[in-house]
Tab-separated table of C-alpha atoms in Angstrom:
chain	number	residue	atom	x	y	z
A	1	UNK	CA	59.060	239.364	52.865
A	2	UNK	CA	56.585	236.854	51.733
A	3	UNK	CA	55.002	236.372	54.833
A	4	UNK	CA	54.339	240.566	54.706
A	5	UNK	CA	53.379	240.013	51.332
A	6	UNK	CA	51.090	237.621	51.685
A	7	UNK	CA	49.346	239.682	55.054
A	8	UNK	CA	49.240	242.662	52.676
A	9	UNK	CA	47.234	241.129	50.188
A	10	UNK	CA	44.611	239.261	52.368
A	11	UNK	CA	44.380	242.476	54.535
A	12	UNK	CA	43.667	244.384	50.983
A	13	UNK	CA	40.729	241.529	50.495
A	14	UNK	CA	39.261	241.677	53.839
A	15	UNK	CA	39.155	245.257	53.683
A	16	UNK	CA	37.256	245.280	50.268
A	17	UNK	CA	34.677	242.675	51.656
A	18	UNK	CA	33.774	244.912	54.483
A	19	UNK	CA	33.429	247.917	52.135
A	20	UNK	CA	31.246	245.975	49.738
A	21	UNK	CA	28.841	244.460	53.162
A	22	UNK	CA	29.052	248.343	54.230
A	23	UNK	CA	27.401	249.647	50.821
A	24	UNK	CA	25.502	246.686	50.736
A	25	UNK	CA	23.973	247.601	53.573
A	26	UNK	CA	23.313	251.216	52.144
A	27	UNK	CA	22.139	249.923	49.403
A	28	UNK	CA	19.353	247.660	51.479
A	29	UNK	CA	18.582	250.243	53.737
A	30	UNK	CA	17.620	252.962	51.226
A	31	UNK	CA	16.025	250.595	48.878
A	32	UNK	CA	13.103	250.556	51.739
A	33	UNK	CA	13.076	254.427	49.933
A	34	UNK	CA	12.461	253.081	46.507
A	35	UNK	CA	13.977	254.765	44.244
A	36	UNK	CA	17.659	254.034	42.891
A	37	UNK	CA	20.089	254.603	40.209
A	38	UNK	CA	22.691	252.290	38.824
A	39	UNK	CA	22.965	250.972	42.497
A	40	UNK	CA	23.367	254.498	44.137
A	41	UNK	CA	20.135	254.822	46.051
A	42	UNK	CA	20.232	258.608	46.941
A	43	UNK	CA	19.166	259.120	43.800
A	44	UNK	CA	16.045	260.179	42.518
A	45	UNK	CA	16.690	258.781	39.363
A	46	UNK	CA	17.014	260.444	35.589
A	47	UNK	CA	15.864	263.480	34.620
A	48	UNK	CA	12.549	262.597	31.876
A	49	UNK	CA	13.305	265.795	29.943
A	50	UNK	CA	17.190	266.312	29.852
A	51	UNK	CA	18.424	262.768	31.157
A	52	UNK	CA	20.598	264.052	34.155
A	53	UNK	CA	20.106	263.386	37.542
A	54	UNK	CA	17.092	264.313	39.115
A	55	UNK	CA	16.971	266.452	42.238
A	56	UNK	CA	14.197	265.995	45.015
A	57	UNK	CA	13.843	269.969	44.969
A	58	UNK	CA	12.437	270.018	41.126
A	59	UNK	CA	8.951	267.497	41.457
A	60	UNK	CA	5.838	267.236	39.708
A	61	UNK	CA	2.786	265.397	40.775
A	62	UNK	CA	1.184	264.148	37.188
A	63	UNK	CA	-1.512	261.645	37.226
A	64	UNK	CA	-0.780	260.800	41.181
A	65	UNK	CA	2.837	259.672	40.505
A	66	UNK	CA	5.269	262.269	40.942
A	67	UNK	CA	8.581	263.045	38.513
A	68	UNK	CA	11.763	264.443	39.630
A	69	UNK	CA	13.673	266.607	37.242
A	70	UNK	CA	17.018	268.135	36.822
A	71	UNK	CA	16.267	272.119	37.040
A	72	UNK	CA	12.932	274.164	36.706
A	73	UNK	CA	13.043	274.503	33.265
A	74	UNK	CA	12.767	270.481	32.659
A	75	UNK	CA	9.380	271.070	35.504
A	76	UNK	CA	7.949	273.326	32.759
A	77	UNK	CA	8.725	271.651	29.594
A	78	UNK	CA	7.404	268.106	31.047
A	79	UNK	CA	4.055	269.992	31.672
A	80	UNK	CA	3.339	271.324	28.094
A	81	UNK	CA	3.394	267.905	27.400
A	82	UNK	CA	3.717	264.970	30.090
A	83	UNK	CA	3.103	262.012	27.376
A	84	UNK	CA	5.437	262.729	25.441
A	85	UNK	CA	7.896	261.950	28.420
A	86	UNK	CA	6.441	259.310	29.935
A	87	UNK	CA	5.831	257.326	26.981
A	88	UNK	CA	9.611	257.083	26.916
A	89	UNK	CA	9.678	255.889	30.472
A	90	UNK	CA	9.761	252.251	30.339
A	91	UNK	CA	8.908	250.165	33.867
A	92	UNK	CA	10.152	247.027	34.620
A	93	UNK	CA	8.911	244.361	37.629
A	94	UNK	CA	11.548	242.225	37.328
A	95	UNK	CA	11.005	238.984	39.169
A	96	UNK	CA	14.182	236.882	39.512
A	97	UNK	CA	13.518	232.995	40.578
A	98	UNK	CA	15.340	229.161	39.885
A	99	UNK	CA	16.361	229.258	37.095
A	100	UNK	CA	14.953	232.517	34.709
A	101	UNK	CA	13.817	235.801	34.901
A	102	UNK	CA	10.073	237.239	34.151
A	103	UNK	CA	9.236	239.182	31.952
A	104	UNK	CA	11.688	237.287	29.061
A	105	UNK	CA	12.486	239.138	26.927
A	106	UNK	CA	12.442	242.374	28.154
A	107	UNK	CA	11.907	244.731	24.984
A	108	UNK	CA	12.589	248.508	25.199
A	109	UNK	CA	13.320	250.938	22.774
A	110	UNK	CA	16.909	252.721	22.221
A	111	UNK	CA	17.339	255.879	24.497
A	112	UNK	CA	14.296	255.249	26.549
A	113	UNK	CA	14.473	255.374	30.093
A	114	UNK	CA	14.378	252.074	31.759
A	115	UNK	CA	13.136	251.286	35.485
A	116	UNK	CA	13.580	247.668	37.321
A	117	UNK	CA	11.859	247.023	40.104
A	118	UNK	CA	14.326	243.755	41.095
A	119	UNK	CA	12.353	240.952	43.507
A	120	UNK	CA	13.338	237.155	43.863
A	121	UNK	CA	10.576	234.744	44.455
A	122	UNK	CA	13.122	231.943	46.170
A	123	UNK	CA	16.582	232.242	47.040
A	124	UNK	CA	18.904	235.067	46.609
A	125	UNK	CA	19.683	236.071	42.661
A	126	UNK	CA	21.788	238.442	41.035
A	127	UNK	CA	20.742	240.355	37.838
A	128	UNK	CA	23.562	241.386	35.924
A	129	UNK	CA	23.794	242.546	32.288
A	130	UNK	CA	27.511	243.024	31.173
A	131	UNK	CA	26.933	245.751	28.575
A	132	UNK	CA	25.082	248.095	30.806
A	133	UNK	CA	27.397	247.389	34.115
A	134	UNK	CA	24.605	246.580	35.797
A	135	UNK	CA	25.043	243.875	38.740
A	136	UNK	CA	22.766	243.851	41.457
A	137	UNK	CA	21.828	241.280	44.123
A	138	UNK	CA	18.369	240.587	45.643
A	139	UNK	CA	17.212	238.493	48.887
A	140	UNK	CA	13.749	237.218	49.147
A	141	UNK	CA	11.622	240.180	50.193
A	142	UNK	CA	13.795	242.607	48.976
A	143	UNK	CA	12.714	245.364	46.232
A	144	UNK	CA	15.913	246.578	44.490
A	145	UNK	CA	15.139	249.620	42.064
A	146	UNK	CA	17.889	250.399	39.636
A	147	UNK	CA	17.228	253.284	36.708
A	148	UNK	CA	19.781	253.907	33.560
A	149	UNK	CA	18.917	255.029	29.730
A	150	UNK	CA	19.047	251.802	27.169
A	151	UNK	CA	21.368	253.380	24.583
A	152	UNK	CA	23.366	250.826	23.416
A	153	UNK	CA	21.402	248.856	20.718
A	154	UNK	CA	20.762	245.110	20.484
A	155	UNK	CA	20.328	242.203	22.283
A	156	UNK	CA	21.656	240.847	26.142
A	157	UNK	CA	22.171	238.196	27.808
A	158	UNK	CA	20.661	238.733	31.656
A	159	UNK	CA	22.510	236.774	33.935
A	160	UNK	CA	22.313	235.439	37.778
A	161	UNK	CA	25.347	236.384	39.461
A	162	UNK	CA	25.014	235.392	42.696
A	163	UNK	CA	24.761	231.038	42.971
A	164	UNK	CA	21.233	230.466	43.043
A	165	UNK	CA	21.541	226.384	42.553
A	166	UNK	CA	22.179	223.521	40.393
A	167	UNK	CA	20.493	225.254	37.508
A	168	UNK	CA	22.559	228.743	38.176
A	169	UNK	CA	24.775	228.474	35.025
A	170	UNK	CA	21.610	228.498	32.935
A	171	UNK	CA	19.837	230.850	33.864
A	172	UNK	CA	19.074	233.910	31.623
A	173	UNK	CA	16.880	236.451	30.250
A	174	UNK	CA	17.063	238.473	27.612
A	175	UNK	CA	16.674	242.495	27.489
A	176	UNK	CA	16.101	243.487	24.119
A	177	UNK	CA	17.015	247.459	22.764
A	178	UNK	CA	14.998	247.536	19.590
A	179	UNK	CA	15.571	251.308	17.176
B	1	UNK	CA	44.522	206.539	37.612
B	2	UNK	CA	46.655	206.147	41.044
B	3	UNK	CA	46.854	209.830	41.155
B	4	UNK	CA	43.957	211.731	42.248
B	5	UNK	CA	44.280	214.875	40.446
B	6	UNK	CA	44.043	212.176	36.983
B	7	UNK	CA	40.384	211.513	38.041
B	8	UNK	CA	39.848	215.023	38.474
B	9	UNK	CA	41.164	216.081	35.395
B	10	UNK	CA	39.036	213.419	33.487
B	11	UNK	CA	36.422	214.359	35.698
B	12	UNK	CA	36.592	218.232	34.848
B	13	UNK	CA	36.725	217.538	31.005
B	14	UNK	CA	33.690	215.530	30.815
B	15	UNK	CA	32.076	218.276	32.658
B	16	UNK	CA	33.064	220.930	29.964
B	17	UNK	CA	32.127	218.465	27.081
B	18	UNK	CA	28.843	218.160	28.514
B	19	UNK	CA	28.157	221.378	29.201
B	20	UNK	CA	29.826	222.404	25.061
B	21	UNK	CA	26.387	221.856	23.361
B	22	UNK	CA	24.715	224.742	24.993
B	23	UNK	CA	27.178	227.142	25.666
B	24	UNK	CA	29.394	227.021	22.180
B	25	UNK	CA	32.808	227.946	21.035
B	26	UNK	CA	33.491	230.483	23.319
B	27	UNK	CA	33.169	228.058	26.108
B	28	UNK	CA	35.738	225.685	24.369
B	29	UNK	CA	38.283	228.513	23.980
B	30	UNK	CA	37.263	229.995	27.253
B	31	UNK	CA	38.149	226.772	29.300
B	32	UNK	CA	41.097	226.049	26.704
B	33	UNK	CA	42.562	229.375	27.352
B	34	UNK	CA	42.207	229.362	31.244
B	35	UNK	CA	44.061	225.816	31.125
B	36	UNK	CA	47.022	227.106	29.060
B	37	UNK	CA	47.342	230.122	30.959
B	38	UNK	CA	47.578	228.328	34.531
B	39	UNK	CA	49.530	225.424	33.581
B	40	UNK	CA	52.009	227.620	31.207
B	41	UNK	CA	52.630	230.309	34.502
B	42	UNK	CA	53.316	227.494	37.137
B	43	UNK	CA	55.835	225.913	34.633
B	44	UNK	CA	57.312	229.081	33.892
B	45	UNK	CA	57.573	229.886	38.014
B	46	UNK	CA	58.491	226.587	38.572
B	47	UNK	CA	61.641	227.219	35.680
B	48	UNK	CA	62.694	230.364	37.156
B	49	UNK	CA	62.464	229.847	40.605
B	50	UNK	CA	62.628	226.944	41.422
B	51	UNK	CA	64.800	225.230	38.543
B	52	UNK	CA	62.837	222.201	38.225
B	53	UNK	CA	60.496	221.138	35.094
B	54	UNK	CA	57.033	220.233	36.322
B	55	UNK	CA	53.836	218.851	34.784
B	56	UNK	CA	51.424	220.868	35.568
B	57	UNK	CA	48.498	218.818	36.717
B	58	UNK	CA	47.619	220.943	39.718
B	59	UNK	CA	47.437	224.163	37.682
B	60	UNK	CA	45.473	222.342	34.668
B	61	UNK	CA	42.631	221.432	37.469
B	62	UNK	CA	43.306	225.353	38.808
B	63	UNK	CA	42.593	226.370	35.027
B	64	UNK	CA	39.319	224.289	34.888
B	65	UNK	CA	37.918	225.963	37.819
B	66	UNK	CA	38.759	229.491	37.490
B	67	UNK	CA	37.417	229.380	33.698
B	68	UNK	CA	34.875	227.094	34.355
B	69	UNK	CA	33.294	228.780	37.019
B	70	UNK	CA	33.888	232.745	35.904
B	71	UNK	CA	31.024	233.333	33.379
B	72	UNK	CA	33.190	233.058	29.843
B	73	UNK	CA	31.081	235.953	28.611
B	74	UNK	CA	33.825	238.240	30.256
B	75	UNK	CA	36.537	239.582	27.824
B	76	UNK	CA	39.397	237.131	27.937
B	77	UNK	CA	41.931	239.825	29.794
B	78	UNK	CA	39.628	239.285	32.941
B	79	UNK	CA	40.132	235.226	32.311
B	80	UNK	CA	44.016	236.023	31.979
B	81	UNK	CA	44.182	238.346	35.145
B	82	UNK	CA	42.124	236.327	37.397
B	83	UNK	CA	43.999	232.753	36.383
B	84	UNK	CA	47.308	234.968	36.673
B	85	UNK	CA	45.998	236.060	40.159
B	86	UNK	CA	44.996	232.233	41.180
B	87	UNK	CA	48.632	231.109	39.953
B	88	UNK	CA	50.622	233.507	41.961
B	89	UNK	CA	48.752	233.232	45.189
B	90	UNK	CA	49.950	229.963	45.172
B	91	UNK	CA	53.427	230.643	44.840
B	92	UNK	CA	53.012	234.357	47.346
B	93	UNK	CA	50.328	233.825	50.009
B	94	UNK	CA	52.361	230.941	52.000
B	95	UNK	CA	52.988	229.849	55.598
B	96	UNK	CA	55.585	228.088	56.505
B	97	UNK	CA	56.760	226.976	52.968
B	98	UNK	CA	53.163	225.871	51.821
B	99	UNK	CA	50.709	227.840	50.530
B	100	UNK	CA	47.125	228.281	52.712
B	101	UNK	CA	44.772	229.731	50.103
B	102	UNK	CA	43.420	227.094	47.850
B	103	UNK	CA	44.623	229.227	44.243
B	104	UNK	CA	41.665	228.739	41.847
B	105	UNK	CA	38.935	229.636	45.098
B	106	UNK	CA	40.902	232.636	45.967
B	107	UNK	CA	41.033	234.109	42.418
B	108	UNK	CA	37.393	233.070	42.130
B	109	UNK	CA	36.755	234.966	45.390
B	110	UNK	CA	38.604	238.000	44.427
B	111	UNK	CA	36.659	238.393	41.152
B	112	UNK	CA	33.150	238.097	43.198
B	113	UNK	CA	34.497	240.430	45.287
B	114	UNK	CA	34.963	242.810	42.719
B	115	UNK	CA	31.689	242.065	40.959
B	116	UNK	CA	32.619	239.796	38.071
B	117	UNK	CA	29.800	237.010	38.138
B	118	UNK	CA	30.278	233.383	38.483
B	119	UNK	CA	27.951	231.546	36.281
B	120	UNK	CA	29.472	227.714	37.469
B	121	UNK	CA	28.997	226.604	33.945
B	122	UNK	CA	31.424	223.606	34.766
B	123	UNK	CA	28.621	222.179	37.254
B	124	UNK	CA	26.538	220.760	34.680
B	125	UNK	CA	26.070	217.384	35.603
B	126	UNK	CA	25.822	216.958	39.310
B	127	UNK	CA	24.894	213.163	39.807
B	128	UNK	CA	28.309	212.491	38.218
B	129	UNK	CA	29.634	215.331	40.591
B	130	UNK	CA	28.475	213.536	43.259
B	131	UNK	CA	28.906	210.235	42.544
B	132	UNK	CA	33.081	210.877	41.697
B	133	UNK	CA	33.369	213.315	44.331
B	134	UNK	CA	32.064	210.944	46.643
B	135	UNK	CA	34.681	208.754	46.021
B	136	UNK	CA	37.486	211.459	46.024
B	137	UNK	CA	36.270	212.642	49.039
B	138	UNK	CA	36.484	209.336	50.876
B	139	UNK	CA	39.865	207.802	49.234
B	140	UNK	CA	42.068	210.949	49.754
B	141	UNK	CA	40.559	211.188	53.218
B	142	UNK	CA	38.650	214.320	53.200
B	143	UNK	CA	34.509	212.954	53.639
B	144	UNK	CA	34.941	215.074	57.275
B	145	UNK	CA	35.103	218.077	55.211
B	146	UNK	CA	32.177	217.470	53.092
B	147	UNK	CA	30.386	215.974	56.212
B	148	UNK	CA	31.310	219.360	58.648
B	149	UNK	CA	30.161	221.940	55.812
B	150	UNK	CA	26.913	220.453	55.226
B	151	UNK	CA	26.097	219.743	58.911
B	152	UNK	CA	26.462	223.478	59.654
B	153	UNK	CA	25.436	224.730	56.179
B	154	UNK	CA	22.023	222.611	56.740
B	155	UNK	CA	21.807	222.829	60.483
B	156	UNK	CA	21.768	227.156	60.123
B	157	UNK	CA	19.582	227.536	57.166
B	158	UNK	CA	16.854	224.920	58.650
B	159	UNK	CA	17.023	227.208	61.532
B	160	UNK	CA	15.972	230.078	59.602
B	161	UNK	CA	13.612	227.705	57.050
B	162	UNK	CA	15.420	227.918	53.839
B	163	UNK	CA	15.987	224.400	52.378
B	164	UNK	CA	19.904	224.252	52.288
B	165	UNK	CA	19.381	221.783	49.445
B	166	UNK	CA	17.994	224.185	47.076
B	167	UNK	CA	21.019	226.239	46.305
B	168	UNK	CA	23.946	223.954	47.470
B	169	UNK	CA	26.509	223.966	44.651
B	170	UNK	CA	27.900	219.998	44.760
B	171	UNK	CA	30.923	221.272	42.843
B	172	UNK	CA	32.093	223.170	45.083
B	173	UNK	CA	31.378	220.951	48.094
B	174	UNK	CA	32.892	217.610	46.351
B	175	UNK	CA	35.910	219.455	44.123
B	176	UNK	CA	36.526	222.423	46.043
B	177	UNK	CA	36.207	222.129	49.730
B	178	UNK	CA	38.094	218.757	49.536
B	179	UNK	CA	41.253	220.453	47.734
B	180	UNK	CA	44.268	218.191	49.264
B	181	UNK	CA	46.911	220.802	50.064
B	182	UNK	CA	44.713	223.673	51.844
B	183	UNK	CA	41.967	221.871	53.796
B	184	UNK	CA	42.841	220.336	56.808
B	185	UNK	CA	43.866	216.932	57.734
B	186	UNK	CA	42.432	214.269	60.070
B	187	UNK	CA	39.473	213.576	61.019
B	188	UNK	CA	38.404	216.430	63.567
B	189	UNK	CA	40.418	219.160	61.879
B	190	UNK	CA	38.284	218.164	58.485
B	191	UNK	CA	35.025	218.482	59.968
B	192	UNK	CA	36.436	221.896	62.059
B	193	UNK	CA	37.531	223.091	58.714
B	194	UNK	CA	33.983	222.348	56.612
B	195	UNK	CA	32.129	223.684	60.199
B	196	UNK	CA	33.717	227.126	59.154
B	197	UNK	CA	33.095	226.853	55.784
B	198	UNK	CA	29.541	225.874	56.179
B	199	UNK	CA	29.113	228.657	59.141
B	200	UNK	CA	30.231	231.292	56.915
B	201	UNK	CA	28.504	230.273	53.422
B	202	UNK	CA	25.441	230.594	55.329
B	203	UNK	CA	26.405	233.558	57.223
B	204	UNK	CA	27.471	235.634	53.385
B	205	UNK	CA	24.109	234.130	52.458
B	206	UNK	CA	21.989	236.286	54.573
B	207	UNK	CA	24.393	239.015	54.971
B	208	UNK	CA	26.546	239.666	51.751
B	209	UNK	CA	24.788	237.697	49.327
B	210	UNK	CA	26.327	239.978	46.732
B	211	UNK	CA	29.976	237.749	47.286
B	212	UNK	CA	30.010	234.403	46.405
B	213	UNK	CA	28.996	232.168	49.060
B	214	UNK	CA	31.242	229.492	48.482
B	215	UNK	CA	33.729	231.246	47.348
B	216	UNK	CA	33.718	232.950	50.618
B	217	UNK	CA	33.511	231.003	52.851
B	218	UNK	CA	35.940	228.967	51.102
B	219	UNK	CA	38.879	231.494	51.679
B	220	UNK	CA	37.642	232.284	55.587
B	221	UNK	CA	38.222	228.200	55.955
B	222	UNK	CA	41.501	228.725	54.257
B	223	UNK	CA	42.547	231.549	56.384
B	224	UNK	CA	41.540	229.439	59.552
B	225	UNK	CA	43.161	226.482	58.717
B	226	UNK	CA	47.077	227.309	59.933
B	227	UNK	CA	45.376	227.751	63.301
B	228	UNK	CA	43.262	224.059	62.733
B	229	UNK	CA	46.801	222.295	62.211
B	230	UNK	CA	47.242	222.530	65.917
B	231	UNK	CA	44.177	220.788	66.861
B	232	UNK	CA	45.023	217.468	67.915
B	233	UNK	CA	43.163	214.738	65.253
């Protein structure tokens, strides 16, 4: 019985590392597509107008950069007036490396629509911020692109979580959510 | 100071108490917490099943590690499930009578596995790490482990140019790797056993850097190591 027991659960373990190396691997190979969203890299990211998630068949080219929207109605309303949109569009390069994080602090305001751009200048790093359920993992080379709305308020911690070296346990940034 | 696990208790504390100053209270009752929890579960399985009062010593080191390593930002439920999970695995994943998985790695493992981060806040003096676990190492017999894992470890990531001594975590390789019960004997079956650990760190390195390295490879080396016992030396 223990013996089964005991199979069972490392089985159950084994089985969960392969699924995380398999969407890993999803992850990495649609990251070469740039765009992502809370670590699910079909998508096109959030909708600038209504906040839901944007569809590849509703696109506008403003400026030379083109936005993805929701439904048709969100294309028209972002062209009456495209700054008023973008201003609450907040891009990130965020550049993990032994031992911190650049730009520190990150400061956005609450509800806009933050985009990282992950890199790591040295070894592997992992940039995870509790509140938001964010965790992601970058190699060297790598260009992970993660997209959510800052709507919780305040300020927190950015960790490493993936062992980056002696100075692992102290390294952090801060993203700020001012009103 | 005959027993081992007294040096690596004293060992473990004065890592904590250095590391108190930056990371405050929380750390104290963080650690505290994952030490009650580990040692008060093996004394209660130990009651129950077995009939027999124990002190706890193995568990208290267990309870170091799994809080000490697990970032003590996490709510304390995740402390409690994963220090639960390290305790039992001890007593359920066995062959033949002992168990294989060394308890605070595989909880450690399991939580990287499902995403928690490790922050290794314990590691936060690592001449000291060193310097004792140099001496553990070689008086309980296990310097083949140490020397196998970072012969492999160093030997694949010179091969692909990444300094191997950049991002080795000397906690795990001198408190960790050389855990008594779950690592191997002798003095080919050591260096066997740290060749697979050291193999697969750097293989969940370039591959799944998303798991724990160490943690990872670890648990493979624990898995393997029934199979090492029949190697002769």
């Amino acid at each position: 019985m223990r013996r089964l027991l005991s199979i069972l659960v490392v089985s159950v373990t084994l089985l969960h590392v392969t699924y995380l190396y398999a969407q890993h691997d999803h992850e990495h190979s649609h990251d070469m597509g740039k765009t992502a969203m809370h670590q699910e890299s079909e998508d096109l990211g959030i909708c600038p107008v209504m906040r839901g998630k944007a569809s590849k068949d509703y696109s506008y080219v403003y400026e030379g950069k083109t936005y993805y929207f929701c439904c048709p109605s969100c294309v028209e309303e972002f062209k009456s007036d495209p700054e008023k949109y973008i201003s609450k569009i907040k891009e990130v390069n965020l550049e993990a490396y032994q031992f911190g994080f650049v730009p520190d602090p990150i400061i956005v305001k609450k509800d806009d629509i933050v985009k990282f751009s992950i890199t790591s200048r040295d070894v592997p790093h992992g940039v995870y911020i509790k509140e938001y359920g964010i965790n992601v993992s970058v190699k060297k080379g790598e260009i992970k692109k993660i997209e959510f709305i800052a709507d919780k308020e305040g300020e927190f911690y950015i960790l490493c979580s993936v062992y980056c070296g002696s100075g692992h346990s102290q390294m952090k940034g801060r993203f700020i959510v001012e009103r | 100071m005959k027993d081992k696990k007294n040096i690596v208790i004293a060992l473990l504390t004065i890592l904590c108490l250095i590391r108190i100053p930056q990371a405050g209270f929380r750390f104290i009752f963080w650690i505290l917490s994952g030490i009650v929890l580990c040692s008060g579960l093996d004394i209660l399985i130990n009651r129950i099943r077995w009939k027999k009062s124990i002190l706890p010593k193995s568990a208290i080191i267990t309870g170091f590690i799994v809080s000490g390593i697990l970032d003590y930002h996490q709510p304390f439920y995740m402390l409690a499930i994963i220090a639960t999970l390290a305790v039992l695995s001890k007593h359920i994943i066995q062959y033949k009578d002992k168990h294989i998985l060394n308890p605070a790695n595989f909880a450690l493992f399991t939580a990287s596995v499902f995403k928690l981060p490790l922050t290794w806040s314990i590691e936060s003096n690592i001449y000291l790490i060193i310097l004792v676990g140099l001496y553990l190492a070689y008086s309980i017999k296990k310097i083949f482990q140490v020397i196998g894992f970072l012969v492999f470890f160093s030997v694949f990531s010179l091969i692909n140019r990444i300094n191997p001594f950049i991002f080795i975590s000397w906690f795990f390789l001198f408190i960790m790797l050389i855990e008594p019960k779950t690592s191997g004997f002798g003095m080919k079956r050591g260096f066997v056993f740290g060749g697979i650990s050291g193999i697969t760190a750097f293989l969940i390195y370039k591959f799944v850097p998303v798991i724990d390295i160490f943690t990872g490879s670890l648990f493979v080396a624990n898995l393997a190591n029934p199979v090492l016992q029949k190697i002769r030396g």
